[in-house]
Each structure stands twice: as C-alpha cells, then as structure tokens.
Coordinates of N, CA and C and ligand atoms in Angstrom, one line a residue:
M855 N -0.2 -49.9 9.5 CA -0.5 -48.6 8.9 C 0.7 -48.1 8.2
S856 N 0.5 -47.3 7.1 CA 1.7 -46.7 6.5 C 2.3 -45.6 7.4
E857 N 3.5 -45.2 7.0 CA 4.2 -44.2 7.8 C 3.4 -42.9 7.7
P858 N 3.3 -42.1 8.8 CA 2.6 -40.9 8.8 C 3.3 -39.9 7.8
A859 N 2.5 -39.1 7.1 CA 3.0 -38.1 6.2 C 3.7 -37.0 7.0
L860 N 3.0 -36.7 8.2 CA 3.5 -35.6 9.0 C 3.3 -36.0 10.5
R861 N 4.3 -35.8 11.3 CA 4.0 -36.0 12.7 C 4.7 -34.9 13.5
L862 N 3.9 -34.2 14.4 CA 4.4 -33.2 15.3 C 4.2 -33.7 16.7
S863 N 5.3 -33.6 17.5 CA 5.1 -34.0 18.9 C 5.7 -33.0 19.8
G864 N 5.0 -32.7 20.9 CA 5.6 -31.9 22.0 C 6.0 -30.5 21.5
I865 N 5.3 -29.9 20.5 CA 5.7 -28.6 20.0 C 5.5 -27.5 20.9
E866 N 6.5 -26.8 21.3 CA 6.5 -25.6 22.1 C 6.9 -24.4 21.3
K867 N 6.2 -23.3 21.5 CA 6.7 -22.0 20.8 C 6.2 -20.8 21.6
T868 N 7.2 -20.0 22.0 CA 6.9 -18.8 22.8 C 7.5 -17.6 22.0
Y869 N 6.7 -16.6 21.8 CA 7.3 -15.4 21.1 C 7.7 -14.4 22.3
N870 N 8.7 -13.6 21.9 CA 9.3 -12.6 22.9 C 9.7 -13.3 24.2
R871 N 10.4 -14.4 24.1 CA 10.9 -15.2 25.2 C 11.6 -14.3 26.2
G872 N 11.3 -14.5 27.5 CA 12.1 -13.8 28.5 C 11.7 -12.3 28.7
Q873 N 10.8 -11.8 27.8 CA 10.4 -10.4 27.9 C 9.1 -10.4 28.6
T874 N 8.7 -9.2 29.1 CA 7.4 -9.1 29.8 C 6.3 -9.4 28.9
A875 N 6.5 -9.1 27.5 CA 5.4 -9.4 26.6 C 5.5 -10.8 26.0
E876 N 6.0 -11.7 26.8 CA 6.2 -13.1 26.4 C 4.8 -13.7 26.0
I877 N 4.7 -14.4 24.9 CA 3.4 -15.0 24.5 C 3.7 -16.5 24.3
R878 N 3.2 -17.4 25.1 CA 3.4 -18.8 24.9 C 2.3 -19.3 24.0
V879 N 2.6 -19.6 22.8 CA 1.5 -19.9 21.8 C 1.3 -21.4 21.7
L880 N 2.3 -22.2 21.6 CA 2.1 -23.6 21.5 C 2.7 -24.3 22.8
R881 N 1.9 -25.2 23.4 CA 2.3 -25.8 24.6 C 2.2 -27.3 24.5
G882 N 3.1 -27.9 23.8 CA 3.1 -29.4 23.7 C 2.1 -29.8 22.6
A883 N 2.0 -29.0 21.5 CA 1.0 -29.4 20.4 C 1.5 -30.6 19.7
A884 N 0.6 -31.5 19.4 CA 1.0 -32.8 18.7 C -0.1 -33.2 17.7
L885 N 0.3 -33.7 16.6 CA -0.7 -34.2 15.6 C 0.0 -35.1 14.7
T886 N -0.8 -36.0 14.1 CA -0.2 -37.0 13.1 C -1.2 -36.9 11.9
L887 N -0.6 -36.8 10.7 CA -1.4 -36.9 9.5 C -1.1 -38.1 8.7
A888 N -2.1 -38.9 8.3 CA -1.9 -40.1 7.5 C -2.0 -39.7 6.1
P889 N -1.3 -40.4 5.2 CA -1.5 -40.2 3.8 C -2.9 -40.4 3.3
G890 N -3.4 -39.6 2.4 CA -4.7 -39.8 1.8 C -5.8 -39.3 2.7
E891 N -5.5 -38.4 3.6 CA -6.5 -37.9 4.6 C -6.5 -36.4 4.6
V892 N -7.7 -35.8 4.7 CA -7.8 -34.3 4.8 C -8.3 -34.0 6.2
T893 N -7.5 -33.2 6.9 CA -7.8 -32.9 8.3 C -8.0 -31.4 8.4
A894 N -9.1 -31.0 9.1 CA -9.4 -29.6 9.3 C -8.7 -29.2 10.6
L895 N -8.2 -28.0 10.7 CA -7.6 -27.4 11.9 C -8.4 -26.2 12.2
V896 N -9.3 -26.3 13.2 CA -10.1 -25.2 13.5 C -9.6 -24.5 14.8
A897 N -9.5 -23.2 14.7 CA -8.9 -22.4 15.8 C -9.4 -21.0 15.8
P898 N -9.7 -20.4 17.0 CA -10.1 -19.0 16.9 C -8.9 -18.2 16.5
S899 N -9.2 -17.0 16.0 CA -8.1 -16.1 15.6 C -7.1 -15.9 16.7
G900 N -5.8 -16.0 16.4 CA -4.8 -15.7 17.4 C -4.4 -17.0 18.3
A901 N -5.1 -18.1 18.0 CA -4.8 -19.3 18.8 C -3.5 -19.9 18.4
G902 N -2.9 -19.5 17.3 CA -1.6 -20.1 16.9 C -1.6 -21.0 15.7
K903 N -2.6 -20.9 14.9 CA -2.6 -21.9 13.8 C -1.6 -21.6 12.7
S904 N -1.4 -20.3 12.4 CA -0.3 -19.9 11.5 C 1.1 -20.4 12.0
T905 N 1.3 -20.2 13.3 CA 2.5 -20.6 14.0 C 2.7 -22.1 13.8
L906 N 1.6 -22.8 14.1 CA 1.7 -24.3 13.9 C 2.0 -24.7 12.5
L907 N 1.3 -24.1 11.5 CA 1.5 -24.4 10.1 C 2.9 -24.1 9.7
H908 N 3.4 -23.0 10.1 CA 4.8 -22.6 9.7 C 5.8 -23.6 10.3
I909 N 5.6 -24.1 11.5 CA 6.5 -25.0 12.1 C 6.4 -26.4 11.3
A910 N 5.1 -26.8 11.1 CA 4.9 -28.0 10.3 C 5.5 -28.0 9.0
G911 N 5.5 -26.8 8.3 CA 6.0 -26.7 7.0 C 7.5 -26.3 6.9
L912 N 8.2 -26.4 8.1 CA 9.6 -26.1 8.2 C 10.0 -24.7 7.8
L913 N 9.1 -23.8 8.0 CA 9.3 -22.4 7.7 C 9.8 -21.7 9.0
D914 N 9.5 -22.4 10.1 CA 9.9 -21.8 11.4 C 10.3 -23.0 12.3
V915 N 11.1 -22.8 13.3 CA 11.6 -23.9 14.2 C 10.9 -23.7 15.6
P916 N 10.5 -24.9 16.2 CA 9.9 -24.8 17.5 C 11.0 -24.6 18.6
D917 N 10.6 -24.2 19.8 CA 11.5 -24.1 20.9 C 11.8 -25.5 21.4
A918 N 10.8 -26.4 21.3 CA 11.0 -27.8 21.7 C 10.0 -28.6 20.9
G919 N 10.3 -29.9 20.8 CA 9.4 -30.8 20.1 C 10.0 -31.3 18.8
T920 N 9.3 -32.2 18.2 CA 9.9 -32.8 16.9 C 8.9 -32.6 15.8
V921 N 9.4 -32.4 14.6 CA 8.7 -32.4 13.4 C 9.2 -33.5 12.5
E922 N 8.4 -34.5 12.1 CA 8.8 -35.5 11.2 C 8.0 -35.4 9.9
I923 N 8.6 -35.5 8.8 CA 7.9 -35.5 7.5 C 8.3 -36.7 6.8
G924 N 7.3 -37.5 6.4 CA 7.5 -38.8 5.7 C 8.5 -39.7 6.5
G925 N 8.4 -39.6 7.9 CA 9.2 -40.5 8.7 C 10.6 -39.9 9.0
Q926 N 10.9 -38.8 8.4 CA 12.2 -38.2 8.6 C 12.2 -37.1 9.6
D927 N 12.9 -37.3 10.7 CA 12.9 -36.4 11.8 C 13.8 -35.1 11.4
M928 N 13.1 -34.0 11.4 CA 13.8 -32.8 11.0 C 14.4 -32.0 12.1
T929 N 14.3 -32.5 13.3 CA 14.9 -31.8 14.5 C 16.4 -31.6 14.3
G930 N 16.8 -30.4 14.3 CA 18.3 -30.2 14.2 C 18.8 -30.3 12.8
A931 N 18.0 -30.5 11.8 CA 18.4 -30.6 10.4 C 19.0 -29.3 10.0
S932 N 19.9 -29.3 9.1 CA 20.5 -28.1 8.6 C 19.5 -27.3 7.8
D933 N 19.8 -26.0 7.6 CA 18.9 -25.2 6.7 C 18.7 -25.8 5.4
R934 N 19.8 -26.3 4.8 CA 19.8 -26.9 3.5 C 18.9 -28.1 3.4
A935 N 19.0 -29.0 4.4 CA 18.1 -30.2 4.5 C 16.7 -29.8 4.6
R936 N 16.4 -28.8 5.5 CA 15.0 -28.3 5.7 C 14.5 -27.7 4.4
T937 N 15.3 -27.0 3.7 CA 14.8 -26.4 2.4 C 14.5 -27.5 1.4
R938 N 15.4 -28.5 1.4 CA 15.2 -29.6 0.4 C 13.9 -30.3 0.7
V939 N 13.6 -30.7 1.9 CA 12.4 -31.4 2.3 C 11.2 -30.5 2.1
R940 N 11.3 -29.3 2.4 CA 10.2 -28.3 2.3 C 9.8 -28.2 0.8
R941 N 10.8 -28.1 -0.1 CA 10.5 -27.9 -1.5 C 9.9 -29.2 -2.1
R942 N 10.4 -30.3 -1.7 CA 10.0 -31.6 -2.3 C 8.7 -32.1 -1.7
D943 N 8.5 -32.0 -0.4 CA 7.5 -32.8 0.3 C 6.3 -31.9 0.8
V944 N 6.5 -30.6 0.8 CA 5.5 -29.8 1.5 C 4.9 -28.7 0.5
G945 N 3.6 -28.6 0.4 CA 3.0 -27.6 -0.4 C 2.3 -26.6 0.6
F946 N 2.4 -25.3 0.4 CA 1.9 -24.4 1.3 C 0.9 -23.4 0.6
V947 N -0.3 -23.2 1.1 CA -1.2 -22.2 0.6 C -1.3 -21.2 1.8
Y948 N -0.8 -20.0 1.5 CA -0.9 -19.0 2.6 C -2.1 -18.2 2.5
Q949 N -2.4 -17.5 3.7 CA -3.6 -16.6 3.7 C -3.5 -15.5 2.6
F950 N -2.3 -15.0 2.5 CA -2.1 -14.0 1.4 C -1.2 -14.8 0.4
H951 N -1.6 -14.7 -0.8 CA -1.1 -15.8 -1.7 C 0.3 -15.8 -2.0
H952 N 1.0 -14.6 -1.9 CA 2.4 -14.6 -2.2 C 2.8 -15.1 -3.6
L953 N 2.0 -14.7 -4.6 CA 2.3 -15.1 -6.0 C 3.4 -14.1 -6.5
L954 N 4.2 -14.5 -7.4 CA 5.2 -13.6 -7.9 C 4.5 -12.7 -9.0
P955 N 4.5 -11.3 -8.7 CA 3.7 -10.4 -9.6 C 4.2 -10.4 -11.0
E956 N 5.4 -10.6 -11.3 CA 5.9 -10.4 -12.7 C 5.7 -11.6 -13.5
F957 N 5.2 -12.7 -13.0 CA 5.0 -13.9 -13.7 C 3.5 -14.2 -13.9
S958 N 3.2 -14.9 -15.0 CA 1.8 -15.3 -15.2 C 1.3 -16.4 -14.3
A959 N 0.0 -16.6 -14.3 CA -0.5 -17.7 -13.4 C 0.2 -19.0 -13.7
L960 N 0.3 -19.3 -15.0 CA 0.9 -20.6 -15.5 C 2.3 -20.6 -15.0
E961 N 3.1 -19.6 -15.1 CA 4.5 -19.6 -14.7 C 4.6 -19.7 -13.2
N962 N 3.7 -19.0 -12.4 CA 3.7 -19.2 -11.0 C 3.5 -20.7 -10.6
V963 N 2.7 -21.4 -11.3 CA 2.4 -22.8 -10.9 C 3.6 -23.7 -11.4
A964 N 4.2 -23.3 -12.5 CA 5.3 -24.1 -13.1 C 6.6 -23.9 -12.4
L965 N 6.8 -22.7 -11.7 CA 8.1 -22.4 -11.1 C 8.6 -23.4 -10.1
P966 N 7.8 -23.8 -9.2 CA 8.3 -24.8 -8.2 C 8.8 -26.1 -8.8
Q967 N 8.2 -26.5 -9.9 CA 8.6 -27.7 -10.6 C 9.9 -27.4 -11.3
R968 N 10.1 -26.2 -11.9 CA 11.3 -25.9 -12.6 C 12.5 -25.9 -11.6
A969 N 12.2 -25.4 -10.4 CA 13.2 -25.3 -9.3 C 13.7 -26.7 -8.9
E970 N 12.8 -27.7 -9.1 CA 13.1 -29.1 -8.8 C 13.7 -29.8 -10.0
G971 N 13.9 -29.1 -11.1 CA 14.5 -29.7 -12.3 C 13.6 -30.2 -13.4
T972 N 12.3 -30.0 -13.3 CA 11.4 -30.5 -14.3 C 11.6 -29.5 -15.5
G973 N 11.5 -30.1 -16.7 CA 11.7 -29.3 -17.9 C 10.5 -28.4 -18.1
R974 N 10.7 -27.3 -18.9 CA 9.6 -26.3 -19.0 C 8.3 -26.9 -19.6
R975 N 8.4 -27.7 -20.6 CA 7.2 -28.2 -21.2 C 6.4 -29.0 -20.3
A976 N 7.0 -29.9 -19.6 CA 6.4 -30.8 -18.7 C 5.8 -30.0 -17.5
A977 N 6.5 -29.1 -17.0 CA 6.1 -28.2 -15.9 C 4.9 -27.4 -16.3
E978 N 4.9 -26.9 -17.5 CA 3.7 -26.1 -17.9 C 2.5 -26.9 -18.2
A979 N 2.8 -28.1 -18.7 CA 1.6 -29.0 -19.0 C 0.9 -29.4 -17.7
R980 N 1.7 -29.7 -16.7 CA 1.1 -30.0 -15.4 C 0.4 -28.8 -14.8
A981 N 1.0 -27.6 -14.9 CA 0.5 -26.4 -14.4 C -0.9 -26.1 -15.1
R982 N -1.0 -26.4 -16.3 CA -2.2 -26.1 -17.1 C -3.3 -27.1 -16.6
E983 N -2.9 -28.3 -16.4 CA -3.9 -29.3 -15.9 C -4.4 -29.0 -14.5
L984 N -3.5 -28.5 -13.6 CA -3.9 -28.1 -12.3 C -4.9 -26.9 -12.4
L985 N -4.5 -25.9 -13.2 CA -5.4 -24.7 -13.3 C -6.7 -25.1 -13.9
D986 N -6.7 -26.0 -14.8 CA -8.0 -26.5 -15.3 C -8.9 -27.2 -14.3
S987 N -8.2 -27.9 -13.4 CA -9.0 -28.6 -12.3 C -9.7 -27.7 -11.4
V988 N -9.2 -26.5 -11.3 CA -9.9 -25.5 -10.4 C -10.6 -24.4 -11.2
G989 N -10.8 -24.7 -12.5 CA -11.6 -23.8 -13.3 C -11.0 -22.5 -13.8
I990 N -9.7 -22.4 -13.9 CA -9.1 -21.1 -14.3 C -8.1 -21.3 -15.4
A991 N -8.2 -22.4 -16.2 CA -7.3 -22.6 -17.3 C -7.3 -21.4 -18.3
D992 N -8.4 -20.7 -18.4 CA -8.5 -19.6 -19.3 C -7.8 -18.3 -18.8
R993 N -7.3 -18.4 -17.5 CA -6.6 -17.2 -17.0 C -5.1 -17.5 -16.9
A994 N -4.7 -18.6 -17.5 CA -3.3 -19.0 -17.4 C -2.2 -18.0 -17.7
G995 N -2.6 -17.1 -18.7 CA -1.6 -16.2 -19.2 C -1.6 -14.8 -18.4
H996 N -2.5 -14.7 -17.5 CA -2.7 -13.4 -16.7 C -1.7 -13.3 -15.6
R997 N -1.2 -12.1 -15.3 CA -0.4 -11.9 -14.1 C -1.3 -11.8 -12.9
P998 N -0.8 -12.0 -11.7 CA -1.7 -12.0 -10.5 C -2.5 -10.7 -10.4
A999 N -1.9 -9.5 -10.8 CA -2.7 -8.3 -10.6 C -3.9 -8.2 -11.5
A1000 N -3.9 -9.0 -12.6 CA -5.1 -9.1 -13.5 C -6.1 -10.2 -13.1
L1001 N -5.9 -10.8 -11.9 CA -6.8 -11.8 -11.5 C -7.5 -11.4 -10.2
S1002 N -8.7 -11.9 -10.0 CA -9.5 -11.6 -8.8 C -8.8 -12.3 -7.6
G1003 N -9.2 -11.9 -6.4 CA -8.6 -12.5 -5.2 C -8.8 -14.0 -5.2
G1004 N -10.1 -14.4 -5.6 CA -10.4 -15.8 -5.6 C -9.6 -16.6 -6.6
E1005 N -9.3 -15.9 -7.8 CA -8.5 -16.6 -8.8 C -7.1 -16.7 -8.3
Q1006 N -6.6 -15.7 -7.7 CA -5.2 -15.7 -7.2 C -5.1 -16.9 -6.1
Q1007 N -6.1 -17.0 -5.3 CA -6.1 -18.1 -4.3 C -6.0 -19.4 -5.0
R1008 N -6.7 -19.6 -6.1 CA -6.7 -20.9 -6.8 C -5.4 -21.1 -7.4
V1009 N -4.7 -20.1 -7.9 CA -3.4 -20.2 -8.5 C -2.4 -20.7 -7.4
A1010 N -2.6 -20.0 -6.2 CA -1.7 -20.4 -5.1 C -1.9 -21.9 -4.7
F1011 N -3.1 -22.3 -4.8 CA -3.4 -23.7 -4.4 C -2.8 -24.6 -5.4
C1012 N -2.9 -24.3 -6.7 CA -2.2 -25.1 -7.8 C -0.7 -25.1 -7.6
R1013 N -0.2 -24.0 -7.3 CA 1.3 -23.9 -7.1 C 1.7 -24.8 -5.9
A1014 N 0.9 -24.8 -4.9 CA 1.3 -25.7 -3.7 C 1.3 -27.1 -4.1
L1015 N 0.5 -27.5 -5.1 CA 0.3 -28.9 -5.4 C 1.2 -29.3 -6.6
A1016 N 1.9 -28.3 -7.2 CA 2.7 -28.6 -8.4 C 3.7 -29.7 -8.3
N1017 N 4.4 -29.8 -7.2 CA 5.4 -30.8 -7.1 C 4.9 -32.1 -6.4
A1018 N 3.6 -32.3 -6.5 CA 3.0 -33.5 -5.9 C 3.6 -33.7 -4.5
P1019 N 3.4 -32.8 -3.5 CA 4.0 -32.9 -2.2 C 3.3 -34.1 -1.4
R1020 N 4.0 -34.5 -0.4 CA 3.4 -35.5 0.6 C 2.4 -34.8 1.4
V1021 N 2.7 -33.5 1.8 CA 1.9 -32.8 2.8 C 1.4 -31.5 2.2
L1022 N 0.1 -31.2 2.3 CA -0.3 -29.8 1.9 C -0.8 -29.1 3.2
L1023 N -0.3 -27.9 3.4 CA -0.6 -27.1 4.6 C -1.3 -25.9 4.0
A1024 N -2.5 -25.6 4.5 CA -3.3 -24.5 3.9 C -3.9 -23.7 5.0
D1025 N -3.7 -22.4 4.9 CA -4.3 -21.4 5.8 C -5.5 -20.7 5.2
E1026 N -6.7 -21.1 5.6 CA -7.9 -20.5 5.0 C -7.9 -20.5 3.5
P1027 N -7.7 -21.6 2.8 CA -7.5 -21.6 1.4 C -8.8 -21.3 0.6
T1028 N -9.9 -21.3 1.2 CA -11.1 -20.9 0.4 C -11.7 -19.7 1.0
G1029 N -11.0 -19.0 1.8 CA -11.5 -17.8 2.4 C -12.1 -16.7 1.5
N1030 N -11.5 -16.5 0.3 CA -12.0 -15.5 -0.6 C -13.0 -16.0 -1.6
L1031 N -13.4 -17.3 -1.5 CA -14.1 -17.8 -2.6 C -15.6 -17.9 -2.3
D1032 N -16.4 -17.7 -3.4 CA -17.8 -17.9 -3.2 C -18.1 -19.4 -3.0
P1033 N -19.3 -19.7 -2.5 CA -19.6 -21.1 -2.1 C -19.4 -22.1 -3.3
A1034 N -19.8 -21.7 -4.5 CA -19.7 -22.6 -5.6 C -18.2 -22.9 -6.0
T1035 N -17.4 -21.8 -6.0 CA -16.0 -21.9 -6.3 C -15.3 -22.7 -5.2
S1036 N -15.6 -22.4 -4.0 CA -15.0 -23.1 -2.9 C -15.3 -24.6 -2.9
D1037 N -16.5 -24.9 -3.4 CA -16.9 -26.4 -3.5 C -16.0 -27.0 -4.6
R1038 N -15.8 -26.2 -5.7 CA -15.0 -26.8 -6.8 C -13.5 -27.0 -6.4
V1039 N -13.0 -26.0 -5.6 CA -11.6 -26.2 -5.2 C -11.5 -27.3 -4.2
F1040 N -12.5 -27.4 -3.3 CA -12.5 -28.5 -2.4 C -12.6 -29.9 -3.1
A1041 N -13.4 -29.9 -4.1 CA -13.6 -31.2 -4.8 C -12.3 -31.6 -5.5
A1042 N -11.6 -30.6 -6.1 CA -10.3 -30.8 -6.8 C -9.3 -31.3 -5.8
L1043 N -9.3 -30.7 -4.6 CA -8.4 -31.2 -3.5 C -8.7 -32.6 -3.1
M1044 N -10.0 -33.0 -2.9 CA -10.3 -34.3 -2.5 C -9.9 -35.3 -3.6
T1045 N -10.1 -35.0 -4.9 CA -9.7 -35.9 -5.9 C -8.2 -36.2 -5.8
L1046 N -7.4 -35.1 -5.7 CA -6.0 -35.3 -5.6 C -5.6 -36.1 -4.4
V1047 N -6.2 -35.8 -3.3 CA -5.9 -36.6 -2.1 C -6.1 -38.0 -2.2
R1048 N -7.3 -38.4 -2.8 CA -7.6 -39.8 -3.0 C -6.7 -40.4 -4.1
E1049 N -6.4 -39.7 -5.1 CA -5.5 -40.2 -6.2 C -4.1 -40.4 -5.8
T1050 N -3.6 -39.4 -5.0 CA -2.1 -39.4 -4.8 C -1.7 -39.7 -3.4
G1051 N -2.6 -39.8 -2.4 CA -2.2 -40.1 -1.1 C -1.7 -38.9 -0.4
L1052 N -1.9 -37.8 -0.9 CA -1.5 -36.5 -0.3 C -2.2 -36.4 1.1
A1053 N -1.5 -35.9 2.1 CA -2.1 -35.6 3.4 C -2.3 -34.1 3.5
A1054 N -3.5 -33.6 3.8 CA -3.7 -32.2 3.9 C -4.2 -31.8 5.3
L1055 N -3.6 -30.6 5.7 CA -4.0 -30.0 7.0 C -4.5 -28.6 6.6
I1056 N -5.8 -28.4 6.8 CA -6.4 -27.2 6.3 C -7.0 -26.4 7.5
A1057 N -6.4 -25.2 7.8 CA -6.9 -24.4 8.8 C -8.0 -23.6 8.3
T1058 N -9.1 -23.6 9.0 CA -10.3 -22.9 8.5 C -11.2 -22.4 9.6
H1059 N -11.9 -21.3 9.4 CA -13.0 -20.9 10.3 C -14.3 -21.4 9.8
N1060 N -14.3 -22.0 8.6 CA -15.5 -22.4 8.0 C -16.0 -23.8 8.5
L1061 N -16.9 -23.8 9.4 CA -17.2 -25.1 10.1 C -18.0 -26.1 9.1
E1062 N -18.6 -25.5 8.1 CA -19.3 -26.3 7.1 C -18.3 -27.1 6.3
L1063 N -17.3 -26.4 5.9 CA -16.2 -27.0 5.1 C -15.5 -28.0 6.0
A1064 N -15.2 -27.7 7.2 CA -14.5 -28.6 8.2 C -15.3 -29.9 8.3
A1065 N -16.6 -29.7 8.3 CA -17.5 -30.9 8.5 C -17.3 -31.9 7.4
R1066 N -16.9 -31.4 6.2 CA -16.8 -32.3 5.1 C -15.4 -33.0 5.0
M1067 N -14.5 -32.6 5.9 CA -13.2 -33.2 5.8 C -13.2 -34.6 6.6
D1068 N -12.1 -35.3 6.4 CA -12.1 -36.6 7.1 C -12.0 -36.6 8.6
R1069 N -11.3 -35.5 9.1 CA -11.1 -35.4 10.5 C -11.0 -33.9 10.9
R1070 N -11.3 -33.6 12.1 CA -11.3 -32.3 12.6 C -10.4 -32.2 13.9
L1071 N -9.5 -31.2 13.9 CA -8.7 -31.0 15.1 C -8.9 -29.6 15.5
R1072 N -8.8 -29.3 16.8 CA -9.0 -28.0 17.3 C -7.7 -27.6 18.0
L1073 N -7.3 -26.3 17.9 CA -6.1 -25.8 18.6 C -6.7 -25.0 19.7
E1074 N -6.3 -25.5 20.9 CA -6.9 -24.9 22.1 C -5.9 -24.7 23.2
E1075 N -5.6 -23.5 23.6 CA -4.6 -23.2 24.6 C -3.3 -23.9 24.3
G1076 N -2.9 -23.8 23.1 CA -1.6 -24.3 22.7 C -1.5 -25.8 22.5
T1077 N -2.6 -26.5 22.6 CA -2.5 -27.9 22.3 C -3.5 -28.3 21.3
V1078 N -3.3 -29.4 20.6 CA -4.2 -29.9 19.6 C -5.2 -30.9 20.2
V1079 N -6.5 -30.7 20.0 CA -7.4 -31.7 20.5 C -8.3 -32.2 19.4
A1080 N -8.8 -33.4 19.5 CA -9.7 -33.9 18.5 C -11.1 -33.2 18.7
D1081 N -11.8 -33.0 17.6 CA -13.0 -32.2 17.8 C -14.1 -33.2 18.0
Ligands
ATP1240 N1 6.6 -13.0 15.3 C1 5.8 -12.8 16.3 N2 6.2 -12.1 17.4 C2 5.4 -12.0 18.5 N3 4.2 -12.5 18.6 C3 3.7 -13.2 17.5 C4 4.5 -13.4 16.3 N4 3.7 -14.1 15.5 C5 2.6 -14.4 16.1 N5 2.5 -13.8 17.3 C6 1.4 -13.9 18.3 O1 1.2 -15.3 18.5 C7 -0.2 -15.5 18.6 C8 -0.6 -16.6 17.6 O2 -0.4 -16.1 16.3 P1 -0.8 -16.9 14.9 O3 -0.5 -16.0 13.8 O4 -0.2 -18.2 15.0 O5 -2.4 -17.0 15.2 P2 -3.5 -17.6 14.2 O6 -4.2 -18.6 15.0 O7 -2.9 -18.0 12.9 O8 -4.4 -16.3 14.0 P3 -5.4 -15.8 12.8 O9 -6.5 -16.8 12.6 O10 -5.8 -14.5 13.2 O11 -4.5 -15.7 11.6 C9 -0.9 -14.2 18.4 O12 -1.2 -13.7 19.7 C10 0.1 -13.4 17.7 O13 -0.1 -12.0 18.1

C-alpha cells in the first residue's frame, strides 16, 4: 500500500487542563487516510471534530500523540516546518469561510498559490478552472461580501484545493448549500480526488452525504471508530 496521506495516532487533547472546568475532548483518537479516498467524519456537536481537524491540519498541537503528513512525523516540528507543511500539503475548508474581504473570489483562490511562488497568470488560470468546476466562474470578480453564503463556501473550497494539497480537511463544507449545489461541489471533489490522489476528511452532520463517501468514521467519547 502507498504511504498514508495522513496518520493520527494516540491523539489526546484537554482544554482548561488542571482547572475545574477541564474538558478532555480527545482520548487516544487515531485515524489513517489513504491517498485517493474520501472519508466522512460524523460526530455530534461538541464531540471534538473541529479540535481533531485543527490538530490534523497542524493548526493546533495535541497534548500527546503523533500527526504524520505524507509519512513525515510532525511531532515536535518547529513552527516554521509546520507552516511549510500546512501550506504545501494541507487544504482547509472552515465552517466559516475566512475569505479575505478586500480580495475578489479569483484572488482569494489565487493567493495561496502566489504565497507558494506560482506566477500570477498561472495562479489565476488555475483559480478560474477551480471556480468553474463548482459553477461560479461568473462570480470570479466579486468580493466575498457580494457573494451568497453558498458561493463563499464554494470559493473557500476552491481556495483549499488551489495548491493541490495531499490532504483536504473540511468542516461541514456543504452546510450552506442547496441539495443540487451540494451535489455539484461533491462531484467536483470526487473528480479531484480520483484524478489527483487527494485524501479528504470531511466532517459532516449530513448522513446522506456521508453515505456517498468511501468510508465513514465516527468520533465518539474522544476516540475515532469505524461506522
Ligand atoms: N479553546 C477552547 N477552550 C475550552 N474549551 C474548548 C475550546 N475549544 C473547544 N472547546 C470545547 O471542546 C469541546 C469540543 O469542541 P469542538 O469545537 O472540537 O467540537 P465540534 O465537534 O467541532 O462541535 P460542532 O459540531 O458544534 O462545531 C466542546 O465542548 C467545546 O466547548
């Protein structure tokens, strides 16, 4: 088997450690994502899926356990190394899109590529292609404030994929979308996954969507179990 795109093992995370309000969110959570596979992460609200996604995406550090991305163990890596791997290998779609308000949709999608040294024309051409794949090429010149919630979500999705990451981590990426648009975004994702060997972990409450993914995992009492 090829090397996992992402491997988490023994992940522990407690908020407010040592205080009376201590919350032990992750208790030995573990999962492995293979390239070219879309995995659903289903969890009730508050179960810790955002915490797990942030740790997997190197935005937060666990109290214990290891995070490997593309076979590289990130435990104890410097902030600089974590930032480099995050930018190059991880795409993130957040629940709230975090688009930059002063830039157009096209620029928002092109920026991560520019940060990695891609020239403007090439970055914008790819951005346009991605926006087209989710049906919003005609909105490329609009700023986020002039886009609907669902359009913003699609821009965020394109931005996450702009640098052709190894791993896509998404928190309710189709939450604001109507069923037809959600299908379209999901189809675009599946095409990319099959074409590029991207590994995707998609947190969702939508069981119908989860049923269409390759694999389903559940976050339960701080551990990850197969559904
Ligand atoms: N920075 C923090 N400090 C203290 N507690 C936190 C912090 N972040 C999250 N928590 C708590 O940890 C638990 C898990 O939070 P998390 O955001 O990971 O849940 P979630 O499964 O993503 O929830 P939702 O589906 O509602 O977004 C919750 O009880 C939350 O209140």
